[in-house]
Rosetta silent file (secondary structure, phi, psi, omega in degrees, C-alpha in Angstrom):
SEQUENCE: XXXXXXXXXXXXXXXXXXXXXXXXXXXXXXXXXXXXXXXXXXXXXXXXXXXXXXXXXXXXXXXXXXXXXXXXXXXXXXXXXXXXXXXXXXXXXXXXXXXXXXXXXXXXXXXXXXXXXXXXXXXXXXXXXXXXXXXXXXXXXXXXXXXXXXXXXXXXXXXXXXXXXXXXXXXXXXXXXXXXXXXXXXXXXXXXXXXXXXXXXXXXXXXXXXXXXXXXXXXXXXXXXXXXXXXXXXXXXXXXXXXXXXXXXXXXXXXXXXXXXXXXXXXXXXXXXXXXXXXXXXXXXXXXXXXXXXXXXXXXXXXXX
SCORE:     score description
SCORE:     0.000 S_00000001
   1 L     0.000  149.755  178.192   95.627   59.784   75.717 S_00000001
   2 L   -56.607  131.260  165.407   99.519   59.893   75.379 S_00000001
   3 E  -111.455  150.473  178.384  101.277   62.998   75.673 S_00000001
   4 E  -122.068  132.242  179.404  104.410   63.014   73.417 S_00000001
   5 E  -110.730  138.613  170.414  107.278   65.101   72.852 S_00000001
   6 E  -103.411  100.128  171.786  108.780   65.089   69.227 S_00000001
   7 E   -69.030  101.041  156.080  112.666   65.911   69.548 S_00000001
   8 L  -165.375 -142.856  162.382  113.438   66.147   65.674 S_00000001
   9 L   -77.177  124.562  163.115  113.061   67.806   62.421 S_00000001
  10 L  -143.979  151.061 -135.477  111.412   70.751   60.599 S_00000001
  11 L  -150.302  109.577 -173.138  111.454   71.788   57.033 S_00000001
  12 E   -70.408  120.578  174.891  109.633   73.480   54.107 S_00000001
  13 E   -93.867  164.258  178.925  109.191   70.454   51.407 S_00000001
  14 E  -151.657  130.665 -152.224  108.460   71.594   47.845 S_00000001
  15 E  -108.950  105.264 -166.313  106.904   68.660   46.270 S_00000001
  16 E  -124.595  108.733  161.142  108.058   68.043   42.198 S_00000001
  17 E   -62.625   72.675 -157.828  105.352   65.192   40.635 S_00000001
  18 E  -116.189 -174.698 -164.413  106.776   63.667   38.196 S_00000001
  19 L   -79.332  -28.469  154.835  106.099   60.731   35.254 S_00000001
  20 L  -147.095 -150.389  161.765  109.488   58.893   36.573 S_00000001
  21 L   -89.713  166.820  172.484  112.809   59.986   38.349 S_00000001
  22 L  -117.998  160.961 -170.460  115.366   61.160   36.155 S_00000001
  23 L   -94.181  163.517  179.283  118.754   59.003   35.586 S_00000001
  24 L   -32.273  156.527  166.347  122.467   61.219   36.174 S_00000001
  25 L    50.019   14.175  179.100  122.338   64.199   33.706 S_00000001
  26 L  -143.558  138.286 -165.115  118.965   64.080   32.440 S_00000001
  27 L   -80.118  129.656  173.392  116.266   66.811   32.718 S_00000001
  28 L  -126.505  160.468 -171.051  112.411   65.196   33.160 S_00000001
  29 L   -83.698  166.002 -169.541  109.529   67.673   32.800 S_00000001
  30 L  -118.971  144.972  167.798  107.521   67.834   36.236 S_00000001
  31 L   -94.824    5.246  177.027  103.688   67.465   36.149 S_00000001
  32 L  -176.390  153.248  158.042  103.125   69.366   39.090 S_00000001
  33 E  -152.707  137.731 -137.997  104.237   71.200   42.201 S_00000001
  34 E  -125.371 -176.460  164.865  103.107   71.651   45.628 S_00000001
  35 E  -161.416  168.561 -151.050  104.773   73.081   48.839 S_00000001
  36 E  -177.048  133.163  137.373  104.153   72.029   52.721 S_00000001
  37 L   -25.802  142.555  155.784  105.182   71.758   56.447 S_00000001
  38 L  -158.366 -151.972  169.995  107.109   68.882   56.470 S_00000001
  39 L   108.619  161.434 -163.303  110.360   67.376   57.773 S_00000001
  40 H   -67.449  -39.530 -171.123  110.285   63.922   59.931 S_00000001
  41 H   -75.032  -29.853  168.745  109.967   65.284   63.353 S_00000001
  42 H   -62.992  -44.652  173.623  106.948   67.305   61.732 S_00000001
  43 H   -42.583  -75.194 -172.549  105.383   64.218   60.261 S_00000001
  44 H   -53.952  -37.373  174.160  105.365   62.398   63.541 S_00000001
  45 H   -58.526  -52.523  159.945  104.258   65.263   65.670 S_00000001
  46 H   -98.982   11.020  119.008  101.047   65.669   63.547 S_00000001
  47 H   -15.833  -65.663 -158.960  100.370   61.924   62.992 S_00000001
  48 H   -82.120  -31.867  151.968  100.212   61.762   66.447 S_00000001
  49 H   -26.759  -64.663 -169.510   98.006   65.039   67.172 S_00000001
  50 H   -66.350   -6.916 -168.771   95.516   64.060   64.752 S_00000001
  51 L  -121.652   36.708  159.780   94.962   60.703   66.224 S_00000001
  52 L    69.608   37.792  142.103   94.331   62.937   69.427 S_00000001
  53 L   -94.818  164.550  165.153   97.625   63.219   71.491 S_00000001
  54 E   -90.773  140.491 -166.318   98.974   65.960   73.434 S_00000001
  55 E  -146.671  128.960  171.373  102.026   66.592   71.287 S_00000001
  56 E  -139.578  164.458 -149.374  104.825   69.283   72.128 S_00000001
  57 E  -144.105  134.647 -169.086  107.912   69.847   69.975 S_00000001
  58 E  -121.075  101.068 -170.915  111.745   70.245   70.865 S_00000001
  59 E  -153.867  176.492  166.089  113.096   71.950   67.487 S_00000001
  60 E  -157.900  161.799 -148.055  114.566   74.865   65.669 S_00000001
  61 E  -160.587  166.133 -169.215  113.569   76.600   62.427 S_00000001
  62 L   -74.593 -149.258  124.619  115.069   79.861   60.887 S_00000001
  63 L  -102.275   66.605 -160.591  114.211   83.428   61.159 S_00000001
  64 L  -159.216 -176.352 -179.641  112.712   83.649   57.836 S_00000001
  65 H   -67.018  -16.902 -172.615  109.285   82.969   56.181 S_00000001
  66 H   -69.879  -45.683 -158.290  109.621   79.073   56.270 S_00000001
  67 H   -35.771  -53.836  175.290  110.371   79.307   59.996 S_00000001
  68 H   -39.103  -71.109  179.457  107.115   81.251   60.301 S_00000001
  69 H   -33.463  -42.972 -152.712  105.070   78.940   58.324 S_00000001
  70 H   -84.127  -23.031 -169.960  106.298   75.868   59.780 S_00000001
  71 H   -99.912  -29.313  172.400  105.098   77.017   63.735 S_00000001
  72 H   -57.941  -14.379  177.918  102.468   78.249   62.420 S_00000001
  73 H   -80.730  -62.454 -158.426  101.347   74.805   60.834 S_00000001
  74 H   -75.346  -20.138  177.172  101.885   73.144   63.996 S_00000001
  75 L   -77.172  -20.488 -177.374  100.051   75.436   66.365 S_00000001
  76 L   -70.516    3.344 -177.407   97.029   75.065   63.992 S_00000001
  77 L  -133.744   31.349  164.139   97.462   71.152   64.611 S_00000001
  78 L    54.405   23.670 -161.458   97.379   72.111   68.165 S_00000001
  79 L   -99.957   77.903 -108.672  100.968   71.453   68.932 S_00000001
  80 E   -83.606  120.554  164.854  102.792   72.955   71.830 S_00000001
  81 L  -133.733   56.902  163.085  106.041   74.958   70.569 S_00000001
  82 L   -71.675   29.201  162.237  107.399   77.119   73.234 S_00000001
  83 L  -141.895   35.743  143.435  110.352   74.995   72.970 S_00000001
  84 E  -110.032  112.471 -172.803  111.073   75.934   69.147 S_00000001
  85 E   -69.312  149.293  158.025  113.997   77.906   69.122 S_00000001
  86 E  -117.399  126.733 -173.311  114.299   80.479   66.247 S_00000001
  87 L  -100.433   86.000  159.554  117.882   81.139   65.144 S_00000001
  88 L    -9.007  -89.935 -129.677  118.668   84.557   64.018 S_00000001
  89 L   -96.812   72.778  126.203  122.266   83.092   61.869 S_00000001
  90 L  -158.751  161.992  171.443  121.060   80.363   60.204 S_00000001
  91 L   -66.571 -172.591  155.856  117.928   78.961   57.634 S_00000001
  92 L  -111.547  149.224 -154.064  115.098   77.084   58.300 S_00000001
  93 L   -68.379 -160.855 -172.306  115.485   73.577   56.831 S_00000001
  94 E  -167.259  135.090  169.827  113.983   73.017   53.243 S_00000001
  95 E   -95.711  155.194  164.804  113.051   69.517   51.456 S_00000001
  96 E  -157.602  131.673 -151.442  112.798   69.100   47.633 S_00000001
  97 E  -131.086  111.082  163.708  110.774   65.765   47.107 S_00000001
  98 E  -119.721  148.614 -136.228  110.546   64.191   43.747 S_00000001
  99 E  -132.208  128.882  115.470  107.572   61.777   43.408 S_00000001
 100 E   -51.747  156.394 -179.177  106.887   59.483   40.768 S_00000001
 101 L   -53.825  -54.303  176.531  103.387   58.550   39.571 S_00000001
 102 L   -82.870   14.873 -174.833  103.531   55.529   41.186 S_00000001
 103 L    88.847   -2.924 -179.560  104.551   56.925   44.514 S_00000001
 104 L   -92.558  147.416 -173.524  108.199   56.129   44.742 S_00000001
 105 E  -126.507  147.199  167.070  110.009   59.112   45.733 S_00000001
 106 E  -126.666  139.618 -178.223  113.739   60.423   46.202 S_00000001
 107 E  -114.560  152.881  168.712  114.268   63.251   48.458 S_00000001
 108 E  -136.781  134.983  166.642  117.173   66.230   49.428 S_00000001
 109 E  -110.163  109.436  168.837  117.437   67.782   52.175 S_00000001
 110 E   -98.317  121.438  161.970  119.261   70.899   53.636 S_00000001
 111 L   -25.655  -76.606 -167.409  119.201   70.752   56.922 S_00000001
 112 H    56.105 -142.680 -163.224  119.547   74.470   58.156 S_00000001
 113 H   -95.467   38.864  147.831  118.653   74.900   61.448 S_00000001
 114 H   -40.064  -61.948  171.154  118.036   71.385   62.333 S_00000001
 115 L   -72.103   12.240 -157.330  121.698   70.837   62.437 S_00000001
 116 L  -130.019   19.410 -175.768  122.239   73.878   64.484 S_00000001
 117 L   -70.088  172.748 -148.592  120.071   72.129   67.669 S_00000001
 118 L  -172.245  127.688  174.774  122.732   72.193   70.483 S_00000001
 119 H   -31.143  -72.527  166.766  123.133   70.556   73.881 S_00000001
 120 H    -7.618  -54.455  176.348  122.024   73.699   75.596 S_00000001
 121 H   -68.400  -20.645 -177.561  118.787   73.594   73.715 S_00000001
 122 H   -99.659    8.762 -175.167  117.725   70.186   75.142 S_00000001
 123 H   -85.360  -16.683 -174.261  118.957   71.193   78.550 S_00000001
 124 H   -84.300  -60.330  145.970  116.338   74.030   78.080 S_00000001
 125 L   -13.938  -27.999  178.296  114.038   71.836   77.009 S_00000001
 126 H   -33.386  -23.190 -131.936  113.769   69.674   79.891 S_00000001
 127 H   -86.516  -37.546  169.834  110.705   70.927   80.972 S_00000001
 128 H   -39.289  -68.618  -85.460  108.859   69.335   77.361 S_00000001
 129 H  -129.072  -74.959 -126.211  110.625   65.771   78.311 S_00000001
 130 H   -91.627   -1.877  171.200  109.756   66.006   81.841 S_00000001
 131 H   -77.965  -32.840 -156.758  105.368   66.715   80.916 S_00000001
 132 L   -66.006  170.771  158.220  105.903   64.117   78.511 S_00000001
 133 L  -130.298  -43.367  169.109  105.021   59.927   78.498 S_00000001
 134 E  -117.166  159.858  150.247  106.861   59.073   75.342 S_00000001
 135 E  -147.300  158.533 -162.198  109.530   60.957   73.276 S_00000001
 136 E  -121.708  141.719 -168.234  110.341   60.532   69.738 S_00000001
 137 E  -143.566  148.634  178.258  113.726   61.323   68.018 S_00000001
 138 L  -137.006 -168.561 -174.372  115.201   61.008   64.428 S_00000001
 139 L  -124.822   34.357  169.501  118.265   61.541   62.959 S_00000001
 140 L   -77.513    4.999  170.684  117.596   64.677   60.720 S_00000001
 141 L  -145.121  159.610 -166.461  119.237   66.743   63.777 S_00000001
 142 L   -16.029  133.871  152.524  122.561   66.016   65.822 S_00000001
 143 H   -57.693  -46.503 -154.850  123.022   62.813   67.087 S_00000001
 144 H   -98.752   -2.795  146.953  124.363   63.625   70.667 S_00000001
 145 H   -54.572  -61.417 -157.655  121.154   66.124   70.858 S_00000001
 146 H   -71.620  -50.062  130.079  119.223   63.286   70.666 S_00000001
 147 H     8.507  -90.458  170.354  121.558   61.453   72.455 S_00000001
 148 H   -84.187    3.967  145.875  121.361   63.805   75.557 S_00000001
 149 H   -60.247  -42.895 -135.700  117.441   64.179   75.264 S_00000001
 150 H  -113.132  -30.271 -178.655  116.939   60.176   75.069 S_00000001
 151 H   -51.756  -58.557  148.919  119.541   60.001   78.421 S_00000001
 152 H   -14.061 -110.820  174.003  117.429   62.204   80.003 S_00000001
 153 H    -7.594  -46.324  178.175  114.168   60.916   79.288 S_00000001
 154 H   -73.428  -43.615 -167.163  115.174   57.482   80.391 S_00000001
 155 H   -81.786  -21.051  151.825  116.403   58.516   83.754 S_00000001
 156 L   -77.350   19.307  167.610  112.375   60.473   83.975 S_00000001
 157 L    85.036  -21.245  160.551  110.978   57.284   83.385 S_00000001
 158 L   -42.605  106.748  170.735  110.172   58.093   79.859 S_00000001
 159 E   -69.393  144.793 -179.044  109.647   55.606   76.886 S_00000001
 160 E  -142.433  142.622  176.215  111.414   56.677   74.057 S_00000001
 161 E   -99.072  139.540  173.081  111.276   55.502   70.319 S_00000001
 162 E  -140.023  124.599  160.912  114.175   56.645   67.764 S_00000001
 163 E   -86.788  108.411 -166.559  113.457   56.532   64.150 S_00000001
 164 L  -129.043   88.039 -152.275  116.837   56.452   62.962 S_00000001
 165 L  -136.009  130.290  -14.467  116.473   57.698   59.630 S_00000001
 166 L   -48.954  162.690 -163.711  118.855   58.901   57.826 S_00000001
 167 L   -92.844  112.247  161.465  120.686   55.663   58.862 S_00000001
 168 L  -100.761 -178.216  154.453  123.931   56.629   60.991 S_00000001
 169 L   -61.971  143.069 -172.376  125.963   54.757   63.030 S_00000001
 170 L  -121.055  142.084 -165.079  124.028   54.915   66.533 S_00000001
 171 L   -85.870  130.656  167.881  126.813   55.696   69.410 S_00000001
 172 H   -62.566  -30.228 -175.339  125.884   52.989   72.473 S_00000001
 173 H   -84.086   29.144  -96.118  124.892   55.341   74.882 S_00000001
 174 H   179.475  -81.468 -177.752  122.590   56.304   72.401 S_00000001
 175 H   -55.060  -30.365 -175.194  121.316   52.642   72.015 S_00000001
 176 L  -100.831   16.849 -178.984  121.015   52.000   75.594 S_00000001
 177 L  -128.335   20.641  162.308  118.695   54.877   76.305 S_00000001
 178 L  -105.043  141.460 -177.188  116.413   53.470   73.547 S_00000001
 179 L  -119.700  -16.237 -158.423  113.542   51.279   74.356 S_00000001
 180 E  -144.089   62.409  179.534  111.702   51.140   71.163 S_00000001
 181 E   -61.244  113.301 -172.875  113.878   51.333   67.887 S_00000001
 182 E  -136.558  122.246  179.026  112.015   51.545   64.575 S_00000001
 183 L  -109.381  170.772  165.571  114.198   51.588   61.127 S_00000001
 184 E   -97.337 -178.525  178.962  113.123   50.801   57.647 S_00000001
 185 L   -52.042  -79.682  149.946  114.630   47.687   55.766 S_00000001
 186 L    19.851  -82.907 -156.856  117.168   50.560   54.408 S_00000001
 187 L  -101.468   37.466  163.943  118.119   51.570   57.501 S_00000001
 188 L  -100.977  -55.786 -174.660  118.550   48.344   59.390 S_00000001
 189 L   -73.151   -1.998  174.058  120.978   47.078   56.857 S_00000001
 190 L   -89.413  -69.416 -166.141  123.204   50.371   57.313 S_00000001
 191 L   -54.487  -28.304  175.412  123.094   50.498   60.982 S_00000001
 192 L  -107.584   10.242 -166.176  124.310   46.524   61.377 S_00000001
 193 L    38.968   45.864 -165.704  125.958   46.092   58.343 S_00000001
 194 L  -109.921  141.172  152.579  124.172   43.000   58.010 S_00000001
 195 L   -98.787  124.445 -162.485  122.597   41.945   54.659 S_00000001
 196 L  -102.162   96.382  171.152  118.883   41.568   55.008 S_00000001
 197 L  -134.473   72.481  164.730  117.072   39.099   52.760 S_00000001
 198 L   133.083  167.197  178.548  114.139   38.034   54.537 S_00000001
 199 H   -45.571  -35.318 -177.415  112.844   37.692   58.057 S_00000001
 200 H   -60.157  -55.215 -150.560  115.211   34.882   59.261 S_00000001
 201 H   -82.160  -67.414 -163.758  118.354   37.691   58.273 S_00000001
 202 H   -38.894  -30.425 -157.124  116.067   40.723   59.983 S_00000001
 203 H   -90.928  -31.397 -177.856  115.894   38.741   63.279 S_00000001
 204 H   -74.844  -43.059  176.200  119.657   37.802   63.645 S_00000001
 205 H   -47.973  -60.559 -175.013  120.429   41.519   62.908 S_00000001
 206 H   -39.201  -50.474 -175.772  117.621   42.756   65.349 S_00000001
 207 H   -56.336  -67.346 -179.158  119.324   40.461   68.146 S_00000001
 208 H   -14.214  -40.882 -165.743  122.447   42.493   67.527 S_00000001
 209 L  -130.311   41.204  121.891  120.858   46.200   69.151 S_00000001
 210 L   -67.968  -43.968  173.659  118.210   43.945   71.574 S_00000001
 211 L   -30.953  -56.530 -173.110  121.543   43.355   73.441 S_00000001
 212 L   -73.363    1.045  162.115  122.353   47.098   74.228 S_00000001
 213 L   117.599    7.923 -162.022  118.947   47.059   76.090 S_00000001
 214 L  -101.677  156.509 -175.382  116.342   48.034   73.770 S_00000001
 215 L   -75.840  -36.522 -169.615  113.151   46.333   74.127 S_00000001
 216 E  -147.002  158.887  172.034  111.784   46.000   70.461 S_00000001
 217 E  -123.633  141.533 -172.765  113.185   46.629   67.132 S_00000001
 218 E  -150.431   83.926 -163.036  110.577   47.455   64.710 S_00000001
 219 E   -83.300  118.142  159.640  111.490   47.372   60.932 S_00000001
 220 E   -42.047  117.566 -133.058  109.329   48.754   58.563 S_00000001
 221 L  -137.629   15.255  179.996  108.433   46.588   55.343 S_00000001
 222 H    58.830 -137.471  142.945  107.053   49.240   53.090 S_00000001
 223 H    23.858  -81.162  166.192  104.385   46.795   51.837 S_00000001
 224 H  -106.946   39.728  179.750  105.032   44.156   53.477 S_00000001
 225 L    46.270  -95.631  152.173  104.269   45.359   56.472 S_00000001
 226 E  -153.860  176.431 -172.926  106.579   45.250   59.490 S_00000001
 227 E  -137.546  118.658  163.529  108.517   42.612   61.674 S_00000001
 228 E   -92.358  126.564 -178.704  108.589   43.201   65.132 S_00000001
 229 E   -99.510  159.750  176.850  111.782   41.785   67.038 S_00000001
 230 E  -167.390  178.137 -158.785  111.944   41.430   71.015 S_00000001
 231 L   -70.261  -13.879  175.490  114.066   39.422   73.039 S_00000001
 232 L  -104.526   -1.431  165.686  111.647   35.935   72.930 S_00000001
 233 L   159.423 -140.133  177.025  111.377   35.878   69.514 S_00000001
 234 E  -150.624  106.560 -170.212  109.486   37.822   66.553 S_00000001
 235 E  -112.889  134.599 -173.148  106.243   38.488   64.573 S_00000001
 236 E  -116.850  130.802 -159.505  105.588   39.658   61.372 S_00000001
 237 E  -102.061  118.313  170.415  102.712   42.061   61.234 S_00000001
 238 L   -76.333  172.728  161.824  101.202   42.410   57.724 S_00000001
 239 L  -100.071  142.696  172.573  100.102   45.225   55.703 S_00000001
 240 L   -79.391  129.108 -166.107   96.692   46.301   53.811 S_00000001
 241 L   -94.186  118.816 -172.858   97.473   46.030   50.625 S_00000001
 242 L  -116.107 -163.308 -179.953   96.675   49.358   48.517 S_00000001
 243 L  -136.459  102.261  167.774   97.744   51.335   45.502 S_00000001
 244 L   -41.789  168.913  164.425  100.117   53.807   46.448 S_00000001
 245 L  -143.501  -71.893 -179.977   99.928   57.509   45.285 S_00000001
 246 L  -143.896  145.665  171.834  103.138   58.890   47.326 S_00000001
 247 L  -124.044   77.082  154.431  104.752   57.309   50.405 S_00000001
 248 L   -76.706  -60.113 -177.602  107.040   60.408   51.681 S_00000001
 249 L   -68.007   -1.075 -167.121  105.135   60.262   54.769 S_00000001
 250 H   -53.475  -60.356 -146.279  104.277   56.077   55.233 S_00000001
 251 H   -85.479  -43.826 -164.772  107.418   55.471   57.900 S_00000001
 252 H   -71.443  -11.107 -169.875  106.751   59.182   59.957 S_00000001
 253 H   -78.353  -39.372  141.101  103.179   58.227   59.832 S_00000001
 254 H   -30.249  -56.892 -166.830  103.986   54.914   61.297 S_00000001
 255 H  -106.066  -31.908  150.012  105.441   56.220   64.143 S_00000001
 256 H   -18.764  -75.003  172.049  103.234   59.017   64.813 S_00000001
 257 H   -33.363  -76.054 -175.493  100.418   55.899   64.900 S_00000001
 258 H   -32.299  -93.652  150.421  102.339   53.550   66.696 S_00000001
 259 H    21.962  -69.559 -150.293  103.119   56.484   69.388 S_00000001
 260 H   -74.051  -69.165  179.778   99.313   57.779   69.992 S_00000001
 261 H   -79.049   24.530  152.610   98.170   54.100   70.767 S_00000001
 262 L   -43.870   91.324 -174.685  100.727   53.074   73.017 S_00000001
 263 L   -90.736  103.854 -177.464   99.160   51.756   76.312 S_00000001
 264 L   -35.910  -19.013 -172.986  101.925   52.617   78.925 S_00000001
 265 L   -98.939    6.004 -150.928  100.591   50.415   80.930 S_00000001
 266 L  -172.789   10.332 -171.283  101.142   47.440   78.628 S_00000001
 267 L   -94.037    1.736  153.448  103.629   48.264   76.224 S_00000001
 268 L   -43.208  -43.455  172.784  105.533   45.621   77.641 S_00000001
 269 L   -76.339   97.357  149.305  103.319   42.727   76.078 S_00000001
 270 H   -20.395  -58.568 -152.897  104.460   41.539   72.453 S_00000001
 271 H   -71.702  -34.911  172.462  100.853   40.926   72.095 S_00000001
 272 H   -62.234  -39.790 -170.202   99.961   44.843   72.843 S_00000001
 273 H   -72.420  -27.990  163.108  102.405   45.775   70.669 S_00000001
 274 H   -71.912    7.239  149.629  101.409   43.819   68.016 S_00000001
 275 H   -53.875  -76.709 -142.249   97.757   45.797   68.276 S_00000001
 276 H   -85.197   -2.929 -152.727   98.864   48.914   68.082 S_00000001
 277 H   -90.055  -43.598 -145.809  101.806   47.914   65.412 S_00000001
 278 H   -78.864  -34.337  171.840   98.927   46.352   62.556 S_00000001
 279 H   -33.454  -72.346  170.966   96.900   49.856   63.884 S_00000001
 280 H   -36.029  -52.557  171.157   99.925   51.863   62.427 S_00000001
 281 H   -50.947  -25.420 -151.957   99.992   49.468   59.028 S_00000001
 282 H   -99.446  -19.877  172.778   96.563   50.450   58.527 S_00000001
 283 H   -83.274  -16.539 -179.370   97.190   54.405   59.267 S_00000001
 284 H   -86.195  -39.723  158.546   99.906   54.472   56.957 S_00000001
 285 H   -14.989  -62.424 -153.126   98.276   52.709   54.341 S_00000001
 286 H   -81.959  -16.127  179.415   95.443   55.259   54.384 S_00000001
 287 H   -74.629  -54.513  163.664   98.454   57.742   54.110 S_00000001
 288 H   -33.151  -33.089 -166.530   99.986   56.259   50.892 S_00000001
 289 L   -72.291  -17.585 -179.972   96.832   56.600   49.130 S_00000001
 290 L  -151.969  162.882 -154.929   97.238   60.382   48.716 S_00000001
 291 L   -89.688  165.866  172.375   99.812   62.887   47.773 S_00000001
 292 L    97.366 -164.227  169.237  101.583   65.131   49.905 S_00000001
 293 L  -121.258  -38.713  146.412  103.024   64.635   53.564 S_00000001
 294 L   -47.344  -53.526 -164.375  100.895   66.578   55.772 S_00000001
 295 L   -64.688   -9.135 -154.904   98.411   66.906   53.784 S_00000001
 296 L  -117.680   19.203  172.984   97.898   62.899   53.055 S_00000001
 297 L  -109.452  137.306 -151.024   97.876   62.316   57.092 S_00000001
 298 L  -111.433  158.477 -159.245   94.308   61.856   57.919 S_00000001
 299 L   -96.842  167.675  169.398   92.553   63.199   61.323 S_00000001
 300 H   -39.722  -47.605  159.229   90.870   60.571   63.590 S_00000001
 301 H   -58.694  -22.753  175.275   87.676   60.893   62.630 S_00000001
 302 H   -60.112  -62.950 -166.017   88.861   59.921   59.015 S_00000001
 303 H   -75.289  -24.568  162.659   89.186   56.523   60.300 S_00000001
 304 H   -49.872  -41.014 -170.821   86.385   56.190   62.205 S_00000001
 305 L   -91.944    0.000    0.000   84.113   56.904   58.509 S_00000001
């Protein structure tokens, strides 16, 4: 099995259910509220645990009770975090997640000490990176962390995927020390400034960042499952089609999946990837189906039953 290190984010969500979203200025009553580990880099880390990786975590969290909470979630998911820093002078980060009925959700996020990750810390870090077979990166903490993590990594031989969510600009050295990019729809049309309406548009965009060296681009389709791009062409991998509950977790769940069933030895081959991509549709799926974002990522055995 894969061992993986998850460079990213983590962050106490508080969960608000409610009957719709509310428009500018107007107060909606909530039908419920939960609270949870969460944050992206959290998602993906115990995605990929549960479906039986070795998973260690490059992060930083507060000196407060979330901070606590949050390592404490992940060693209980078997998750190595000697290399989550605790920061005296700053928070640990915090989510607030509002959820419609039908699962669509808008989220806010304060960072805290996400943003307070530091070259220094991934130079410390090495040692995660250098145990590792894949690492995974997002963009809820510093770019030129992630950056100088994914340079790294690359020069140990290391595949590395970046989820590059919230959608930034991605710096080229950045891009050329990615082998596996995977955006949403969203955050494909931010990063090329391309407008994407339909596969035909996804693939001339994709060709854009294939250039800079990355092997596959791999946009998420909500739904409609995902389109993988590579340098001989493209395939679009559907999705099982379900009835949502909440998708906060659908794209970290995704990559978590993707991640675990990665054969190293083969991730070369379109045709592998497209295995292990329709795998991932089918784990997130089972994730949509139930509320929360930890809580609605299901262990290994789930799928097996």
């Amino acid at each position: 099995m894969n061992h993986i290190c998850v460079l990213g984010s983590l962050n106490r969500d508080t969960s608000h259910l409610l009957t719709r979203l509310p428009m500018v200025g107007e107060t909606v009553h909530g039908i419920g509220t939960s609270s949870s580990a969460g944050g992206k880099g959290c998602n993906q880390a115990v995605s990929a645990a549960r479906l039986g990786a070795r998973v260690s975590f490059i992060g930083k969290v507060g000196e407060d009770k979330g901070g606590e909470q949050l390592l404490k979630v992940l060693r209980e998911e078997n998750i190595d975090t000697s290399h989550i820093q605790v920061d005296p002078d700053v928070p640990t980060g915090e989510a607030t997640i509002l959820i419609q009925e039908d699962g669509k959700n808008a989220i806010i996020v304060t960072a805290g000490a996400n943003m307070s990750i530091q070259d220094e810390d991934i130079e410390q870090a090495y040692a995660a990176i250098d145990q590792a077979d894949i690492v995974i990166a997002q963009f809820e903490i510093p770019i030129p962390a992630v950056t100088k993590a994914f340079a790294y990594a690359k020069q140990q031989g290391k595949v590395t995927i970046l989820n590059p969510a919230p959608a930034k600009e991605i710096p080229d050295a950045l891009l050329q020390a990615t082998d596996i990019l995977v955006p949403n729809e969203t955050e494909m049309q931010v990063i090329t400034g391309a407008d994407l309406n339909g596969d035909d548009a996804i693939r001339t965009a994709a060709s854009q960042l294939l250039g800079h060296g990355i092997r596959y681009v791999i946009v998420t389709l909500g739904e409609q499952g995902a389109l993988i791009c590579h340098a001989d062409g493209a395939e679009h991998v559907p999705a099982q089609l379900v009835s949502a509950v909440d998708t906060t977790a659908a794209g970290d769940s995704f990559i978590g999946a993707l991640s675990s069933r990665l054969d190293l030895s083969r991730w070369h081959d379109p045709q592998h990837l497209r295995e292990v991509v329709s795998f991932a549709n089918s784990f997130s799926a089972l994730v949509v189906q139930r509320k929360g974002a930890i809580a609605s990522i299901p262990h290994s055995h789930e799928l097996e039953s």
